[in-house]
Coordinates of C-alpha atoms in Angstrom, one line a residue:
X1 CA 9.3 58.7 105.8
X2 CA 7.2 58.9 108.7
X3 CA 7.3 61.5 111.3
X4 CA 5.4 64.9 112.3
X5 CA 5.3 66.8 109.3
X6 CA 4.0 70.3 108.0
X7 CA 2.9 70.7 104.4
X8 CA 2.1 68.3 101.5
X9 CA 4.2 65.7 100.8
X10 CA 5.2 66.4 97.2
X11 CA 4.1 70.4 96.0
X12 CA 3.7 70.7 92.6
X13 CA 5.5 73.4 90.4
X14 CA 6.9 74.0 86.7
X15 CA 9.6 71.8 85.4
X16 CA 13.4 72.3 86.9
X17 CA 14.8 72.0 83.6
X18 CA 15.6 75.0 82.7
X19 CA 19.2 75.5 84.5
X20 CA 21.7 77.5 84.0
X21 CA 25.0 75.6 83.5
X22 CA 28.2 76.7 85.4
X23 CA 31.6 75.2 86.0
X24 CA 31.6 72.6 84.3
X25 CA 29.2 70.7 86.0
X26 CA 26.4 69.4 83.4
X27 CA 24.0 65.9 84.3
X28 CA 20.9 65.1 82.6
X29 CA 17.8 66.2 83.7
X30 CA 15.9 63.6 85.4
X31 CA 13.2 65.5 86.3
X32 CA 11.6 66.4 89.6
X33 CA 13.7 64.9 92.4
X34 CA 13.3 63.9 96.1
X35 CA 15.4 65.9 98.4
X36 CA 16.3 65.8 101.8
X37 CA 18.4 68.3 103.6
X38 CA 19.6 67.5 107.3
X39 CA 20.4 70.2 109.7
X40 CA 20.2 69.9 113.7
X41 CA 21.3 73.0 114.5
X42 CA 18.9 75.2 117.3
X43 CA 19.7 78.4 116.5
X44 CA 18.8 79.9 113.1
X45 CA 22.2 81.8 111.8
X46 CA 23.3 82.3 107.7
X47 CA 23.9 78.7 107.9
X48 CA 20.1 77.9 108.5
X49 CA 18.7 80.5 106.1
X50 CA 20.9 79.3 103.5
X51 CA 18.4 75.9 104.2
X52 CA 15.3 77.1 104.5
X53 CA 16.0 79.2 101.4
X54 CA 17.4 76.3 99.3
X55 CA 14.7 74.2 100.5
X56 CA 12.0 77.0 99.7
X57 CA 13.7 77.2 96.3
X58 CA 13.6 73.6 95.5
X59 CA 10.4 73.4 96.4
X60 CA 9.1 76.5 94.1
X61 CA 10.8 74.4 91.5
X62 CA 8.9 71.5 91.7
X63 CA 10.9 69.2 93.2
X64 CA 10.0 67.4 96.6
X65 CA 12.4 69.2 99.4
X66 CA 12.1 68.1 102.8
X67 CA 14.4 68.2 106.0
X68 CA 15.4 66.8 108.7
X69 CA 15.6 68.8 111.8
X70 CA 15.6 69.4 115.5
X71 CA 12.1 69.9 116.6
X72 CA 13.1 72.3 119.3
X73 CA 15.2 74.6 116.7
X74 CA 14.1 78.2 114.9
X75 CA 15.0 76.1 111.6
X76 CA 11.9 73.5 112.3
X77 CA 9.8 75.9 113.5
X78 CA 10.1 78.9 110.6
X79 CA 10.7 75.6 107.8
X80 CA 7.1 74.6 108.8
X81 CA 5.5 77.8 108.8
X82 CA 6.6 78.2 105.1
X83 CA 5.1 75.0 105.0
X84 CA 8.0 72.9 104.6
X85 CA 8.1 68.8 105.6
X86 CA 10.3 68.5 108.6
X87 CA 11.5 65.1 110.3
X88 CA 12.5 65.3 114.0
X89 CA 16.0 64.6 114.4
X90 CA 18.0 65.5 118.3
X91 CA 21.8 64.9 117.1
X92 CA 24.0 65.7 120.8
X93 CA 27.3 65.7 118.9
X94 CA 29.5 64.5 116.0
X95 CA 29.6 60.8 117.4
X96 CA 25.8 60.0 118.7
X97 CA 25.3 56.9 117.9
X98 CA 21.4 56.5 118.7
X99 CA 20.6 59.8 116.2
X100 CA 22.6 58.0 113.4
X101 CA 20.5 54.9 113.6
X102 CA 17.0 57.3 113.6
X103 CA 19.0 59.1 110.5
X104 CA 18.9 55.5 108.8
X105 CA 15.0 54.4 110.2
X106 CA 13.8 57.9 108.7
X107 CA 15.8 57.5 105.2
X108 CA 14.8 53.8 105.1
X109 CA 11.4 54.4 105.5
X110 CA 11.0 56.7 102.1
X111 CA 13.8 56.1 100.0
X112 CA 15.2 59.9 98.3
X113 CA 17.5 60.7 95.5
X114 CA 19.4 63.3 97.4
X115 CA 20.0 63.9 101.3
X116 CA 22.3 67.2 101.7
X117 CA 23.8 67.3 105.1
X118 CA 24.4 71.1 105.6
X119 CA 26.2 71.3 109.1
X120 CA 29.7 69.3 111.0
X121 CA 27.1 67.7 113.2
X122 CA 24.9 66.3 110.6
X123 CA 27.7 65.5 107.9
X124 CA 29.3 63.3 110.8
X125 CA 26.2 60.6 110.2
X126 CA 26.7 60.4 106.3
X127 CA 27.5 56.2 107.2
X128 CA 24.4 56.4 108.6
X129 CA 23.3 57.3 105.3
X130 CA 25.1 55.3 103.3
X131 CA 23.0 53.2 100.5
X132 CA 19.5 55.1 101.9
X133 CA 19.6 57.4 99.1
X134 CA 20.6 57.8 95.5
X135 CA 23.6 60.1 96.6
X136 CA 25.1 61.6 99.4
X137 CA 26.1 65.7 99.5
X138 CA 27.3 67.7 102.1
X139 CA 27.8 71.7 102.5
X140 CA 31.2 73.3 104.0
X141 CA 30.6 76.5 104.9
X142 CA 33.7 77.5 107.4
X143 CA 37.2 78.7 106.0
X144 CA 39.3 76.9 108.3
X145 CA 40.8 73.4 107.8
X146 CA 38.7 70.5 109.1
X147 CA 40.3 67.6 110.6
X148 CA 43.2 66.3 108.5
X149 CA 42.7 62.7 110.2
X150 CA 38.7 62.3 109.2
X151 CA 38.3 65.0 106.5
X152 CA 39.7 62.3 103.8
X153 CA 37.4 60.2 104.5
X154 CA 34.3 62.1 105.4
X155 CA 34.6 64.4 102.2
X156 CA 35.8 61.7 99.9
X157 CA 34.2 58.2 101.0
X158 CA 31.4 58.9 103.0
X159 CA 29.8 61.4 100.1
X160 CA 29.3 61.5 97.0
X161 CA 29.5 65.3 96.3
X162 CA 30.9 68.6 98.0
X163 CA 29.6 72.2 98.0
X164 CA 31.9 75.0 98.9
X165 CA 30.2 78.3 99.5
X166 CA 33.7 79.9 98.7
X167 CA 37.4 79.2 97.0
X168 CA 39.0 80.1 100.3
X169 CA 36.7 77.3 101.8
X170 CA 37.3 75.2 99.3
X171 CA 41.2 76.1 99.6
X172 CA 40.9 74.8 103.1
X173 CA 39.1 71.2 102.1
X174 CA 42.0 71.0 100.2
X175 CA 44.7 71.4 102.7
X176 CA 43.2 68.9 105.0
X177 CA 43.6 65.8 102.2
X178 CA 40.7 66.4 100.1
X179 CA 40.8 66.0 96.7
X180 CA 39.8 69.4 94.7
X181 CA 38.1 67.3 92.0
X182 CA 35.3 66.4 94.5
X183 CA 34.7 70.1 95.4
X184 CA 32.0 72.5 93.7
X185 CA 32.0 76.2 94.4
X186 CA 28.5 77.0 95.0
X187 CA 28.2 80.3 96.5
X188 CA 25.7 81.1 99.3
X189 CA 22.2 82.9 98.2
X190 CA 19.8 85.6 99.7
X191 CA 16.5 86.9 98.4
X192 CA 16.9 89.8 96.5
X193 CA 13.4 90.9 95.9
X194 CA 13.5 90.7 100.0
X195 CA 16.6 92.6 100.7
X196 CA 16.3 95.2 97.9
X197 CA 16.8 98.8 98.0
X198 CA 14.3 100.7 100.4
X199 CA 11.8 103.3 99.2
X200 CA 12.5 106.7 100.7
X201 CA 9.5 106.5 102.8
X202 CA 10.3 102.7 103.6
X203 CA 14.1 104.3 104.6
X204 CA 12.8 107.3 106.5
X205 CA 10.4 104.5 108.6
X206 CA 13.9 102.6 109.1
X207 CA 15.7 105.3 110.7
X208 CA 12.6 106.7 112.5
X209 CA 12.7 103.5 114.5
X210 CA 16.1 103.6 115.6
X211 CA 15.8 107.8 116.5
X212 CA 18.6 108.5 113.6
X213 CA 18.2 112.1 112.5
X214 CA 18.0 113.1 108.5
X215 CA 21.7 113.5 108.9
X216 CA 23.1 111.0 111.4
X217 CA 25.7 108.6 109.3
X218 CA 24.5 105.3 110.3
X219 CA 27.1 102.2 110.3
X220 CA 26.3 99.0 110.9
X221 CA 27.0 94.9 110.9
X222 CA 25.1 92.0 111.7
X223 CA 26.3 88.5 112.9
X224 CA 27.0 86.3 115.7
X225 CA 29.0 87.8 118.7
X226 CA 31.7 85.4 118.6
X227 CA 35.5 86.3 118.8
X228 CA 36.2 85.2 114.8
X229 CA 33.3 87.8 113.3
X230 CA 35.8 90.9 114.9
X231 CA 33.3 93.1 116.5
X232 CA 35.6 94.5 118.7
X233 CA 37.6 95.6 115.5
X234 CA 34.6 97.6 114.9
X235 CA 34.2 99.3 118.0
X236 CA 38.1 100.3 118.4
X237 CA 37.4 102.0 115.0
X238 CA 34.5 103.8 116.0
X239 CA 36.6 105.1 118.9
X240 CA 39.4 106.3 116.4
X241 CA 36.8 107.8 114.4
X242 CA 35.1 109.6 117.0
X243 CA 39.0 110.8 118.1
X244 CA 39.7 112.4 115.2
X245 CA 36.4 114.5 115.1
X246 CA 33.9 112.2 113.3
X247 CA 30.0 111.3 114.8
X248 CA 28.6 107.7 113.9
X249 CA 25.9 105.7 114.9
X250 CA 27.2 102.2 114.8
X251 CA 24.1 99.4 115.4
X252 CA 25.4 95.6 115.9
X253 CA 23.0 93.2 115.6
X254 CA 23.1 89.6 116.9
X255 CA 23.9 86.9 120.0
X256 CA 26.7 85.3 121.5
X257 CA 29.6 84.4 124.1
X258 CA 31.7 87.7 123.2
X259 CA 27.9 89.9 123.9
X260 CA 29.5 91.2 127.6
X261 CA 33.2 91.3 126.4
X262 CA 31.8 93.6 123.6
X263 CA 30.0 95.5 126.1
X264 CA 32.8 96.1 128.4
X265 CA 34.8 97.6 125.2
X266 CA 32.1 99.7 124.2
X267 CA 31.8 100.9 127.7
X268 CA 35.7 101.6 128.4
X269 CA 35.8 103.5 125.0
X270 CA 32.8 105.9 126.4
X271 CA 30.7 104.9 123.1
X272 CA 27.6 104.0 125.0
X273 CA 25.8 106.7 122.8
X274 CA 27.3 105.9 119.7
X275 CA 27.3 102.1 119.3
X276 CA 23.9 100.2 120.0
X277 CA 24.1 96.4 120.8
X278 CA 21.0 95.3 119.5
X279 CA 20.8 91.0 119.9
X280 CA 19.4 88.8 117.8
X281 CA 16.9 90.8 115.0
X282 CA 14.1 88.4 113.4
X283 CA 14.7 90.3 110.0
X284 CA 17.7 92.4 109.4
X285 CA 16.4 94.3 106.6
X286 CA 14.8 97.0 108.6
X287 CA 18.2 97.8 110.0
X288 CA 19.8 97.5 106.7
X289 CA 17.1 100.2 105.1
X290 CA 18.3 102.5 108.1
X291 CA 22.4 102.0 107.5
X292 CA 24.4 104.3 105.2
X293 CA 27.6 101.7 105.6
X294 CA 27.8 98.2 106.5
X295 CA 30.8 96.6 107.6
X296 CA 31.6 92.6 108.3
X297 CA 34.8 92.8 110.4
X298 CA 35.1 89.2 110.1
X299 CA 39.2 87.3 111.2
X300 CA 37.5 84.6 109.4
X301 CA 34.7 83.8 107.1
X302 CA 33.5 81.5 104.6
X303 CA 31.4 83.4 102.5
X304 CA 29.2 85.9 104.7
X305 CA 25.3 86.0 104.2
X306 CA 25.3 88.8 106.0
X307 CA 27.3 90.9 103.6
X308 CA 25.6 89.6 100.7
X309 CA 22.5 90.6 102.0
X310 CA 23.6 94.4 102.6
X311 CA 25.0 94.0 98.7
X312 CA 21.5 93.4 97.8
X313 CA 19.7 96.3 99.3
X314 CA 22.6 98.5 97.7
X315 CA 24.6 99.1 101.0
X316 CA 28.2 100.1 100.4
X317 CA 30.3 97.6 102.1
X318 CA 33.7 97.8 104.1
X319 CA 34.7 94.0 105.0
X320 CA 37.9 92.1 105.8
X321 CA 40.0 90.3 103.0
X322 CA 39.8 87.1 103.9
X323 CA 38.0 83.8 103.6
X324 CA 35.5 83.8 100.8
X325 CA 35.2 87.7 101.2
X326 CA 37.2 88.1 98.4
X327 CA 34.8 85.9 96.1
X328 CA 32.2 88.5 96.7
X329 CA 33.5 92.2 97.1
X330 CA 36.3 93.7 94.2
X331 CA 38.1 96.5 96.0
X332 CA 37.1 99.8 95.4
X333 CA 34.3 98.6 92.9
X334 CA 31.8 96.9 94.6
X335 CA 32.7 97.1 98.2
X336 CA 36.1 98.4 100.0
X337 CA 38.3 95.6 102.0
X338 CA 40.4 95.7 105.1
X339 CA 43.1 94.0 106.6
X340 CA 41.4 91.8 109.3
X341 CA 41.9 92.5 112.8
X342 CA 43.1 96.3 111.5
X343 CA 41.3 99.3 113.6
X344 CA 43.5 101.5 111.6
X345 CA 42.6 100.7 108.3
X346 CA 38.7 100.1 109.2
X347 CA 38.9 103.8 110.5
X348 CA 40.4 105.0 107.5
X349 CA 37.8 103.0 105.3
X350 CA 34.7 104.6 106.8
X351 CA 36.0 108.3 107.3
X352 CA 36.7 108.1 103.2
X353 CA 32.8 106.9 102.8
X354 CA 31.1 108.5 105.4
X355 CA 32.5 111.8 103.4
X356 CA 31.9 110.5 100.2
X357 CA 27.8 110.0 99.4
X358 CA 28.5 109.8 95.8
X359 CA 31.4 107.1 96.5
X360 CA 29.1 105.2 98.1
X361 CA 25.8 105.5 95.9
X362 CA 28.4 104.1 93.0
X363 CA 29.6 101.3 95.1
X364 CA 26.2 99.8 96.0
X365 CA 24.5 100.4 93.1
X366 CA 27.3 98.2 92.0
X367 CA 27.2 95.8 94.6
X368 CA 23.5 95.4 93.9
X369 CA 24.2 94.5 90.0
X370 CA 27.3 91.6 91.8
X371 CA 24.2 90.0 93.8
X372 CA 21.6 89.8 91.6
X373 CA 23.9 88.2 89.5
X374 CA 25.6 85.7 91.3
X375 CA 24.4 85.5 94.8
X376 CA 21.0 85.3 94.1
X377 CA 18.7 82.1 95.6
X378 CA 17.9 81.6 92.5
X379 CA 21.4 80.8 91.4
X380 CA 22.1 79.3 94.2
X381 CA 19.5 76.4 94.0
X382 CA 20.0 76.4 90.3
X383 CA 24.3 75.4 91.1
X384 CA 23.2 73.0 93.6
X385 CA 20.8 71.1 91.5
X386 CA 23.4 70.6 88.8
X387 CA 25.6 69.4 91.7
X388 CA 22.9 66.8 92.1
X389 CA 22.0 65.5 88.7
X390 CA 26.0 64.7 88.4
X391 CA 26.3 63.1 91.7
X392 CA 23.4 60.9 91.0
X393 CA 24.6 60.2 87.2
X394 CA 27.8 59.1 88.9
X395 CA 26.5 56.8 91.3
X396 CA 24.6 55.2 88.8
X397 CA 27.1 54.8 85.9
X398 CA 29.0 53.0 89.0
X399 CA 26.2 50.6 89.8

């Protein structure tokens, strides 16, 4: 490939061959491989950190990771601070011709054994793709069906291999035409020497900076402001809570269409002390150091990054059952779940914690044990690579 890049064009590191096997999934190794992950997205959400992640991982691991990018985006701009390769890449929509043919110059030019397309936009220009690389894989991440008139064909002829960060997503690739053979549960990953448990000083810092007092219950969420993630399910809890005698601090942190809407709520509820709208946050850990309880309220999700993150600085954990949820949190144990779009039950949920330290000590020490274990980068890039090896075995036996 040539194009404006960032870093050196192969980093060496120790052998990958040392991988845990999962699943079923088992290929040869093959040694280091060249890797290419595509991802036009602008704004940098659990989707993107899941790249830039995987792509540092790879990378640690000695194989050649690159990706392919909008040069405007957060994802091109924090991928080559860490020093990651980036190709410029300005997809408009699902059907622009023009990017697709740039897609083919840039794989043509340095031919890879892997290009990962990780979002709808850039998984629409897998033709584009087609015999530029050793195989083709692309990422579903939402927990809704896709379309049953392309998804046959998209997930089945135009790849090679398919990642679902969750069973309920991969429940939904199913019910559009896609054959469950082709799909591999790989569940999303976070850094969990990053988000780990705060020191007390590093906690007392935490809560310092958003004026919470040594004995101000703090509850908290993070994620896009859009209708699906169920913010407002949060805030018509904290209402309920505050009815029946109970004081919170409720901190929501991140963007979107639904910020005023969620505002307006807030506002009508008279909870303009107790719930803080905070926008986008850089780094959530800070704010998850500072929170006693985190919620994810979502109506749907695929997996949540966000709630995996809280898991891994020991945050007990109220979310909704549904999507991929349920893959992460076992009632009771690890987390509590909620009916989605139920105030009722997410009031009930954080009046039994919020007077129940112990309770909630238990369940994130627990919760902590879950991500290490399986939702760590680690074993995230680790899953994926297997998903590689096979693809590429595949193709070749074919050829």
């Amino acid at each position: 490939m040539t194009a404006t890049t960032s870093g050196s064009d192969r980093i060496a590191g120790p052998d990958a061959s040392a991988q845990g096997r999962s699943g079923g999934l088992a290929a040869p190794d093959v040694g280091p491989l060249h890797i290419v992950g595509v991802d036009p997205e602008r704004n940098f959400a659990g989707g993107e950190s899941q790249v830039l992640g995987l792509t540092l991982e790879l990378l640690r691991l000695g194989h050649r990771a690159e990706l392919i990018c909008d040069p405007s985006g957060l994802l091109w701009e924090r991928a080559r601070s860490a020093g990651v390769t980036c190709h410029p890449l300005r997809i408009r929509n699902a059907i622009d011709l023009s990017a697709g043919m740039r897609l083919r110059a840039l794989l043509s030019a340095d031919h890879a054994d892997i290009v990962h397309f990780h979002t709808a936009r850039a998984h629409a220009l897998a033709p584009f793709a087609r015999g530029r690389a050793g195989a083709l894989i692309v990422t579903r991440r939402m927990d809704y069906a896709p379309n049953r008139l392309t998804a046959p064909w998209l997930y089945g002829r135009a790849v090679d291999g398919i990642a679902a960060i969750s069973s309920g997503v991969a429940d939904a690739l199913v019910r559009s035409g896609v054959s469950r053979e082709r799909v591999t549960i790989i569940s999303s990953g976070v850094d969990c020497d990053h988000f780990a448990p705060p020191s007390a000083a590093s906690r007392q810092t935490a809560r310092a900076a958003l004026g919470l007092g040594a004995d101000t219950l703090a509850i908290g969420t993070v994620g896009s402001l859009v209708a699906r993630k169920g913010h407002r399910y949060l805030i018509e809890a904290m209402a309920k809570l505050r009815d029946r005698g109970a004081f919170a601090r409720c901190f929501i942190a991140g963007d979107g269409p639904e910020h005023g809407a969620l505002n307006a709520l807030m506002r009508s509820r008279g909870l303009e002390g107790e719930i803080t709208l905070m926008g986008g946050v850089g780094d959530v850990r800070g704010l998850l150091w500072a929170l006693d309880i985190f919620v994810l309220p979502s109506l749907m999700e695929g997996l949540g990054v966000a709630l995996l993150e809280a898991m891994a600085c020991a945050l007990p954990a109220i979310a909704s059952r549904t999507g991929g949820i349920a893959d992460v949190i076992e009632d009771g144990v690890s987390g509590v779940m909620v009916a989605p779009g139920d105030s009722d039950q997410l009031r009930a949920a954080l009046r039994r914690l919020a007077a129940a330290r112990e309770l909630r000590v238990a369940l994130g020490a627990v919760a902590r044990a879950r991500a290490i274990e399986h939702f760590s980068m680690a074993a995230m890039a680790h899953r994926t690579l297997e998903l590689y090896r096979t693809c590429l075995a595949r193709v070749r036996e074919r050829r």
